[in-house]
Amino acid sequence: MEDCKKLYKIRTEALEKARQNHDYKERIRIYEEQTIYYPSDHNNPPEILKKLRSTYKGNTIEYLNDLYFETLEKIQKADKENNISELLLNCQISIGLIEPLICYNYKHYNSFDIKSIPAICKGLIYFSVNGIKGQLKNIADIIDFFDELKFYKSDVEEAFERVKLSSRIYNTIKIKGDFQQSKLKKELDFDNGRFIASTVGYMIKADKLNKYKIGKNTFLKIK
């Protein structure tokens, strides 16, 4: 991201020079000037990032920044409506817009302080309960590449753990039939009941499971 980090200095110096010269038109031009997204592959990016870059190269980071937030709204809408296929489709689109988002923030604010990227956190959850390990690996590679995303590393580890757990839950119910949720912890010999509960919740939301009650007991069945 070094090229992106240089943009702020170049821009602020140009603005200061225009201010000192009382060149109002030049200041407006600099404020409105856009930067073409054309990242270099010299620092050995992962293959998934190379593919994503080829989709968006040639556009401006300002346009791609706007597109990121448009896609973000679609992710949030799909999440609210439990439309997981639409959510994951837009997560895949949004993942390719993260680098331009980072560049835009460095150019205009000299930092990247965004600590919530739904395409990552939602993608990790729903790719995991759907068993789509390839997309989890793609997200993991992108997180490893960008220092700005290192705070998501524990979420990646959790997602790969959730892949295994969701598969075990699904197979247990498939083999044994409708299963009482409270007995999963013992059946799976898995100590983290809270992680089981959240995984079951995501599996239900992703249309992998259904639940119903008999008295006070909650049972799970294959959707």
PDB file of C-alpha atoms in Angstrom:
ATOM      1  CA  MET A   1       0.000   0.000   0.000  1.00  0.00           C
ATOM      2  CA  GLU A   2       3.027   2.289  -0.099  1.00  0.00           C
ATOM      3  CA  ASP A   3       1.921   3.970  -3.349  1.00  0.00           C
ATOM      4  CA  CYS A   4      -1.471   4.708  -1.775  1.00  0.00           C
ATOM      5  CA  LYS A   5       0.160   6.127   1.342  1.00  0.00           C
ATOM      6  CA  LYS A   6       2.118   8.599  -0.821  1.00  0.00           C
ATOM      7  CA  LEU A   7      -1.077  10.022  -2.308  1.00  0.00           C
ATOM      8  CA  TYR A   8      -2.008  11.961   0.828  1.00  0.00           C
ATOM      9  CA  LYS A   9       1.356  13.745   1.005  1.00  0.00           C
ATOM     10  CA  ILE A  10       1.317  14.629  -2.698  1.00  0.00           C
ATOM     11  CA  ARG A  11      -2.243  15.884  -2.463  1.00  0.00           C
ATOM     12  CA  THR A  12      -1.786  17.956   0.704  1.00  0.00           C
ATOM     13  CA  GLU A  13       1.416  19.519  -0.588  1.00  0.00           C
ATOM     14  CA  ALA A  14      -0.299  20.486  -3.831  1.00  0.00           C
ATOM     15  CA  LEU A  15      -3.233  21.957  -1.908  1.00  0.00           C
ATOM     16  CA  GLU A  16      -0.914  23.950   0.321  1.00  0.00           C
ATOM     17  CA  LYS A  17       0.979  25.323  -2.668  1.00  0.00           C
ATOM     18  CA  ALA A  18      -2.286  26.355  -4.331  1.00  0.00           C
ATOM     19  CA  ARG A  19      -3.411  28.005  -1.076  1.00  0.00           C
ATOM     20  CA  GLN A  20      -0.179  29.976  -0.793  1.00  0.00           C
ATOM     21  CA  ASN A  21      -0.566  31.095  -4.420  1.00  0.00           C
ATOM     22  CA  HIS A  22      -4.202  32.038  -3.799  1.00  0.00           C
ATOM     23  CA  ASP A  23      -5.055  29.773  -6.723  1.00  0.00           C
ATOM     24  CA  TYR A  24      -8.674  28.909  -5.996  1.00  0.00           C
ATOM     25  CA  LYS A  25      -9.220  27.092  -9.298  1.00  0.00           C
ATOM     26  CA  GLU A  26      -6.198  24.873  -8.702  1.00  0.00           C
ATOM     27  CA  ARG A  27      -7.428  23.985  -5.215  1.00  0.00           C
ATOM     28  CA  ILE A  28     -10.813  22.975  -6.633  1.00  0.00           C
ATOM     29  CA  ARG A  29      -9.084  20.944  -9.342  1.00  0.00           C
ATOM     30  CA  ILE A  30      -7.017  19.080  -6.732  1.00  0.00           C
ATOM     31  CA  TYR A  31     -10.072  18.436  -4.540  1.00  0.00           C
ATOM     32  CA  GLU A  32     -11.900  17.000  -7.543  1.00  0.00           C
ATOM     33  CA  GLU A  33      -8.944  15.114  -9.010  1.00  0.00           C
ATOM     34  CA  GLN A  34      -9.417  11.349  -9.073  1.00  0.00           C
ATOM     35  CA  THR A  35      -6.830   8.575  -8.949  1.00  0.00           C
ATOM     36  CA  ILE A  36      -6.799   5.630 -11.335  1.00  0.00           C
ATOM     37  CA  TYR A  37      -6.727   2.244  -9.595  1.00  0.00           C
ATOM     38  CA  TYR A  38      -3.762   0.455 -11.087  1.00  0.00           C
ATOM     39  CA  PRO A  39      -1.954  -1.462  -8.296  1.00  0.00           C
ATOM     40  CA  SER A  40       1.448  -3.034  -8.846  1.00  0.00           C
ATOM     41  CA  ASP A  41       2.076  -6.763  -8.499  1.00  0.00           C
ATOM     42  CA  HIS A  42       5.693  -6.237  -7.394  1.00  0.00           C
ATOM     43  CA  ASN A  43       4.996  -7.281  -3.774  1.00  0.00           C
ATOM     44  CA  ASN A  44       3.760 -10.768  -4.710  1.00  0.00           C
ATOM     45  CA  PRO A  45       0.005 -10.529  -4.049  1.00  0.00           C
ATOM     46  CA  PRO A  46      -2.031 -13.747  -3.683  1.00  0.00           C
ATOM     47  CA  GLU A  47      -3.639 -15.160  -6.817  1.00  0.00           C
ATOM     48  CA  ILE A  48      -7.150 -14.211  -5.700  1.00  0.00           C
ATOM     49  CA  LEU A  49      -6.108 -10.554  -5.374  1.00  0.00           C
ATOM     50  CA  LYS A  50      -4.567 -10.592  -8.852  1.00  0.00           C
ATOM     51  CA  LYS A  51      -7.877 -11.847 -10.258  1.00  0.00           C
ATOM     52  CA  LEU A  52      -9.900  -9.258  -8.348  1.00  0.00           C
ATOM     53  CA  ARG A  53      -7.569  -6.458  -9.434  1.00  0.00           C
ATOM     54  CA  SER A  54      -8.055  -7.383 -13.090  1.00  0.00           C
ATOM     55  CA  THR A  55     -11.800  -6.779 -12.650  1.00  0.00           C
ATOM     56  CA  TYR A  56     -11.452  -3.249 -11.297  1.00  0.00           C
ATOM     57  CA  LYS A  57      -8.206  -1.889 -12.766  1.00  0.00           C
ATOM     58  CA  GLY A  58      -8.640   1.272 -14.819  1.00  0.00           C
ATOM     59  CA  ASN A  59     -11.459   2.683 -12.700  1.00  0.00           C
ATOM     60  CA  THR A  60     -10.796   5.442 -10.193  1.00  0.00           C
ATOM     61  CA  ILE A  61     -10.466   4.687  -6.492  1.00  0.00           C
ATOM     62  CA  GLU A  62     -13.165   7.326  -5.892  1.00  0.00           C
ATOM     63  CA  TYR A  63     -15.618   5.423  -8.103  1.00  0.00           C
ATOM     64  CA  LEU A  64     -14.653   2.089  -6.540  1.00  0.00           C
ATOM     65  CA  ASN A  65     -14.996   3.540  -3.051  1.00  0.00           C
ATOM     66  CA  ASP A  66     -18.577   4.560  -3.899  1.00  0.00           C
ATOM     67  CA  LEU A  67     -19.184   1.115  -5.385  1.00  0.00           C
ATOM     68  CA  TYR A  68     -17.927  -0.477  -2.163  1.00  0.00           C
ATOM     69  CA  PHE A  69     -20.562   1.357  -0.129  1.00  0.00           C
ATOM     70  CA  GLU A  70     -23.297   0.568  -2.655  1.00  0.00           C
ATOM     71  CA  THR A  71     -22.386  -3.115  -2.359  1.00  0.00           C
ATOM     72  CA  LEU A  72     -22.245  -2.792   1.424  1.00  0.00           C
ATOM     73  CA  GLU A  73     -25.875  -1.654   1.433  1.00  0.00           C
ATOM     74  CA  LYS A  74     -26.810  -4.740  -0.604  1.00  0.00           C
ATOM     75  CA  ILE A  75     -25.012  -6.988   1.887  1.00  0.00           C
ATOM     76  CA  GLN A  76     -26.829  -5.387   4.807  1.00  0.00           C
ATOM     77  CA  LYS A  77     -30.190  -5.632   3.039  1.00  0.00           C
ATOM     78  CA  ALA A  78     -29.648  -9.298   2.142  1.00  0.00           C
ATOM     79  CA  ASP A  79     -28.569 -10.056   5.713  1.00  0.00           C
ATOM     80  CA  LYS A  80     -31.695  -8.406   7.104  1.00  0.00           C
ATOM     81  CA  GLU A  81     -33.881 -10.363   4.668  1.00  0.00           C
ATOM     82  CA  ASN A  82     -32.038 -13.671   5.316  1.00  0.00           C
ATOM     83  CA  ASN A  83     -31.186 -13.865   1.617  1.00  0.00           C
ATOM     84  CA  ILE A  84     -27.870 -15.614   2.130  1.00  0.00           C
ATOM     85  CA  SER A  85     -27.167 -16.416  -1.532  1.00  0.00           C
ATOM     86  CA  GLU A  86     -27.537 -12.708  -2.387  1.00  0.00           C
ATOM     87  CA  LEU A  87     -25.447 -11.786   0.640  1.00  0.00           C
ATOM     88  CA  LEU A  88     -22.589 -14.072  -0.404  1.00  0.00           C
ATOM     89  CA  LEU A  89     -22.726 -12.878  -4.008  1.00  0.00           C
ATOM     90  CA  ASN A  90     -22.260  -9.282  -2.852  1.00  0.00           C
ATOM     91  CA  CYS A  91     -19.582 -10.323  -0.364  1.00  0.00           C
ATOM     92  CA  GLN A  92     -17.583 -11.728  -3.287  1.00  0.00           C
ATOM     93  CA  ILE A  93     -18.013  -8.458  -5.192  1.00  0.00           C
ATOM     94  CA  SER A  94     -17.130  -6.370  -2.153  1.00  0.00           C
ATOM     95  CA  ILE A  95     -13.965  -8.325  -1.345  1.00  0.00           C
ATOM     96  CA  GLY A  96     -12.464  -7.013  -4.599  1.00  0.00           C
ATOM     97  CA  LEU A  97     -13.251  -3.449  -3.538  1.00  0.00           C
ATOM     98  CA  ILE A  98     -11.365  -3.562  -0.242  1.00  0.00           C
ATOM     99  CA  GLU A  99      -8.008  -2.526  -1.726  1.00  0.00           C
ATOM    100  CA  PRO A 100      -9.476   0.556  -3.478  1.00  0.00           C
ATOM    101  CA  LEU A 101     -11.261   1.362  -0.193  1.00  0.00           C
ATOM    102  CA  ILE A 102      -7.933   1.283   1.643  1.00  0.00           C
ATOM    103  CA  CYS A 103      -6.284   3.425  -1.061  1.00  0.00           C
ATOM    104  CA  TYR A 104      -9.110   5.963  -0.933  1.00  0.00           C
ATOM    105  CA  ASN A 105      -8.769   6.320   2.840  1.00  0.00           C
ATOM    106  CA  TYR A 106      -5.009   6.812   2.664  1.00  0.00           C
ATOM    107  CA  LYS A 107      -5.362   9.385  -0.105  1.00  0.00           C
ATOM    108  CA  HIS A 108      -8.021  11.466   1.653  1.00  0.00           C
ATOM    109  CA  TYR A 109      -7.384  10.819   5.378  1.00  0.00           C
ATOM    110  CA  ASN A 110      -3.799   9.487   5.598  1.00  0.00           C
ATOM    111  CA  SER A 111      -5.021   6.408   7.512  1.00  0.00           C
ATOM    112  CA  PHE A 112      -7.290   3.406   7.391  1.00  0.00           C
ATOM    113  CA  ASP A 113      -9.418   3.239  10.522  1.00  0.00           C
ATOM    114  CA  ILE A 114     -12.345   1.132   9.319  1.00  0.00           C
ATOM    115  CA  LYS A 115     -12.693  -1.814  11.707  1.00  0.00           C
ATOM    116  CA  SER A 116     -15.807  -3.487  10.352  1.00  0.00           C
ATOM    117  CA  ILE A 117     -15.949  -4.910   6.847  1.00  0.00           C
ATOM    118  CA  PRO A 118     -19.189  -6.913   6.479  1.00  0.00           C
ATOM    119  CA  ALA A 119     -17.959  -8.656   3.329  1.00  0.00           C
ATOM    120  CA  ILE A 120     -15.296 -10.263   5.513  1.00  0.00           C
ATOM    121  CA  CYS A 121     -17.182 -10.956   8.748  1.00  0.00           C
ATOM    122  CA  LYS A 122     -20.429 -12.077   7.063  1.00  0.00           C
ATOM    123  CA  GLY A 123     -18.547 -13.909   4.340  1.00  0.00           C
ATOM    124  CA  LEU A 124     -16.502 -15.856   6.893  1.00  0.00           C
ATOM    125  CA  ILE A 125     -19.659 -16.910   8.719  1.00  0.00           C
ATOM    126  CA  TYR A 126     -21.807 -17.993   5.795  1.00  0.00           C
ATOM    127  CA  PHE A 127     -19.094 -19.449   3.576  1.00  0.00           C
ATOM    128  CA  SER A 128     -18.138 -21.556   6.618  1.00  0.00           C
ATOM    129  CA  VAL A 129     -21.610 -22.965   7.405  1.00  0.00           C
ATOM    130  CA  ASN A 130     -22.046 -23.682   3.690  1.00  0.00           C
ATOM    131  CA  GLY A 131     -18.727 -25.537   3.647  1.00  0.00           C
ATOM    132  CA  ILE A 132     -17.196 -23.313   0.961  1.00  0.00           C
ATOM    133  CA  LYS A 133     -13.570 -23.626   2.026  1.00  0.00           C
ATOM    134  CA  GLY A 134     -12.156 -22.133  -1.168  1.00  0.00           C
ATOM    135  CA  GLN A 135     -13.770 -18.753  -0.480  1.00  0.00           C
ATOM    136  CA  LEU A 136     -12.573 -18.873   3.133  1.00  0.00           C
ATOM    137  CA  LYS A 137      -9.033 -19.447   1.841  1.00  0.00           C
ATOM    138  CA  ASN A 138      -9.413 -16.471  -0.522  1.00  0.00           C
ATOM    139  CA  ILE A 139     -10.479 -14.201   2.334  1.00  0.00           C
ATOM    140  CA  ALA A 140      -7.664 -15.539   4.527  1.00  0.00           C
ATOM    141  CA  ASP A 141      -5.100 -14.782   1.785  1.00  0.00           C
ATOM    142  CA  ILE A 142      -6.351 -11.205   1.428  1.00  0.00           C
ATOM    143  CA  ILE A 143      -6.281 -10.653   5.191  1.00  0.00           C
ATOM    144  CA  ASP A 144      -2.716 -11.986   5.332  1.00  0.00           C
ATOM    145  CA  PHE A 145      -1.658  -9.648   2.518  1.00  0.00           C
ATOM    146  CA  PHE A 146      -2.941  -6.376   3.970  1.00  0.00           C
ATOM    147  CA  ASP A 147      -1.557  -5.182   7.296  1.00  0.00           C
ATOM    148  CA  GLU A 148      -4.711  -3.075   7.618  1.00  0.00           C
ATOM    149  CA  LEU A 149      -6.821  -6.257   7.888  1.00  0.00           C
ATOM    150  CA  LYS A 150      -4.717  -8.214  10.385  1.00  0.00           C
ATOM    151  CA  PHE A 151      -7.355  -7.660  13.096  1.00  0.00           C
ATOM    152  CA  TYR A 152      -9.519 -10.221  11.268  1.00  0.00           C
ATOM    153  CA  LYS A 153      -7.044 -13.095  11.727  1.00  0.00           C
ATOM    154  CA  SER A 154      -8.848 -14.589  14.723  1.00  0.00           C
ATOM    155  CA  ASP A 155     -12.119 -14.467  12.754  1.00  0.00           C
ATOM    156  CA  VAL A 156     -10.489 -16.518   9.999  1.00  0.00           C
ATOM    157  CA  GLU A 157      -9.362 -19.141  12.509  1.00  0.00           C
ATOM    158  CA  GLU A 158     -12.883 -19.238  13.933  1.00  0.00           C
ATOM    159  CA  ALA A 159     -14.388 -19.630  10.462  1.00  0.00           C
ATOM    160  CA  PHE A 160     -12.287 -22.696   9.687  1.00  0.00           C
ATOM    161  CA  GLU A 161     -13.301 -24.138  13.053  1.00  0.00           C
ATOM    162  CA  ARG A 162     -16.939 -23.422  12.205  1.00  0.00           C
ATOM    163  CA  VAL A 163     -16.606 -25.289   8.895  1.00  0.00           C
ATOM    164  CA  LYS A 164     -15.698 -28.460  10.778  1.00  0.00           C
ATOM    165  CA  LEU A 165     -18.314 -27.962  13.480  1.00  0.00           C
ATOM    166  CA  SER A 166     -21.183 -27.201  11.104  1.00  0.00           C
ATOM    167  CA  SER A 167     -20.321 -30.317   9.086  1.00  0.00           C
ATOM    168  CA  ARG A 168     -20.361 -32.443  12.250  1.00  0.00           C
ATOM    169  CA  ILE A 169     -23.702 -30.967  13.350  1.00  0.00           C
ATOM    170  CA  TYR A 170     -25.248 -31.542   9.948  1.00  0.00           C
ATOM    171  CA  ASN A 171     -23.993 -35.123   9.683  1.00  0.00           C
ATOM    172  CA  THR A 172     -25.119 -35.963  13.221  1.00  0.00           C
ATOM    173  CA  ILE A 173     -28.674 -34.866  12.446  1.00  0.00           C
ATOM    174  CA  LYS A 174     -28.590 -36.520   9.040  1.00  0.00           C
ATOM    175  CA  ILE A 175     -27.565 -39.863  10.551  1.00  0.00           C
ATOM    176  CA  LYS A 176     -29.550 -39.801  13.790  1.00  0.00           C
ATOM    177  CA  GLY A 177     -32.599 -37.861  12.687  1.00  0.00           C
ATOM    178  CA  ASP A 178     -34.151 -34.894  14.468  1.00  0.00           C
ATOM    179  CA  PHE A 179     -31.864 -34.069  17.362  1.00  0.00           C
ATOM    180  CA  GLN A 180     -32.279 -32.170  20.626  1.00  0.00           C
ATOM    181  CA  GLN A 181     -30.041 -29.106  20.446  1.00  0.00           C
ATOM    182  CA  SER A 182     -29.046 -29.178  24.111  1.00  0.00           C
ATOM    183  CA  LYS A 183     -27.533 -32.650  23.619  1.00  0.00           C
ATOM    184  CA  LEU A 184     -25.191 -31.614  20.813  1.00  0.00           C
ATOM    185  CA  LYS A 185     -22.420 -30.566  23.189  1.00  0.00           C
ATOM    186  CA  LYS A 186     -22.183 -34.061  24.666  1.00  0.00           C
ATOM    187  CA  GLU A 187     -22.799 -35.856  21.361  1.00  0.00           C
ATOM    188  CA  LEU A 188     -20.026 -33.929  19.603  1.00  0.00           C
ATOM    189  CA  ASP A 189     -17.725 -33.880  22.640  1.00  0.00           C
ATOM    190  CA  PHE A 190     -17.317 -30.149  22.046  1.00  0.00           C
ATOM    191  CA  ASP A 191     -16.923 -27.953  25.116  1.00  0.00           C
ATOM    192  CA  ASN A 192     -17.870 -24.561  23.672  1.00  0.00           C
ATOM    193  CA  GLY A 193     -21.664 -24.567  23.929  1.00  0.00           C
ATOM    194  CA  ARG A 194     -21.890 -20.929  22.920  1.00  0.00           C
ATOM    195  CA  PHE A 195     -20.014 -21.641  19.680  1.00  0.00           C
ATOM    196  CA  ILE A 196     -22.356 -24.564  18.980  1.00  0.00           C
ATOM    197  CA  ALA A 197     -25.388 -22.329  19.571  1.00  0.00           C
ATOM    198  CA  SER A 198     -24.130 -19.560  17.280  1.00  0.00           C
ATOM    199  CA  THR A 199     -23.208 -22.074  14.573  1.00  0.00           C
ATOM    200  CA  VAL A 200     -26.669 -23.659  14.757  1.00  0.00           C
ATOM    201  CA  GLY A 201     -28.202 -20.176  14.488  1.00  0.00           C
ATOM    202  CA  TYR A 202     -26.192 -19.387  11.363  1.00  0.00           C
ATOM    203  CA  MET A 203     -27.032 -22.790   9.858  1.00  0.00           C
ATOM    204  CA  ILE A 204     -30.733 -22.087  10.404  1.00  0.00           C
ATOM    205  CA  LYS A 205     -30.395 -18.656   8.840  1.00  0.00           C
ATOM    206  CA  ALA A 206     -28.515 -20.193   5.905  1.00  0.00           C
ATOM    207  CA  ASP A 207     -31.372 -22.678   5.360  1.00  0.00           C
ATOM    208  CA  LYS A 208     -29.279 -25.708   6.329  1.00  0.00           C
ATOM    209  CA  LEU A 209     -31.391 -26.587   9.379  1.00  0.00           C
ATOM    210  CA  ASN A 210     -34.825 -26.025  10.863  1.00  0.00           C
ATOM    211  CA  LYS A 211     -35.768 -26.016  14.520  1.00  0.00           C
ATOM    212  CA  TYR A 212     -38.960 -26.779  16.427  1.00  0.00           C
ATOM    213  CA  LYS A 213     -39.989 -27.174  20.047  1.00  0.00           C
ATOM    214  CA  ILE A 214     -41.547 -30.010  21.973  1.00  0.00           C
ATOM    215  CA  GLY A 215     -42.387 -28.608  25.360  1.00  0.00           C
ATOM    216  CA  LYS A 216     -39.308 -26.726  26.527  1.00  0.00           C
ATOM    217  CA  ASN A 217     -36.907 -28.681  24.351  1.00  0.00           C
ATOM    218  CA  THR A 218     -35.599 -27.442  20.990  1.00  0.00           C
ATOM    219  CA  PHE A 219     -35.055 -30.004  18.232  1.00  0.00           C
ATOM    220  CA  LEU A 220     -33.127 -29.586  15.004  1.00  0.00           C
ATOM    221  CA  LYS A 221     -33.814 -31.188  11.657  1.00  0.00           C
ATOM    222  CA  ILE A 222     -32.336 -31.057   8.177  1.00  0.00           C
ATOM    223  CA  LYS A 223     -34.007 -28.385   6.017  1.00  0.00           C
TER     224      LYS A 223
END
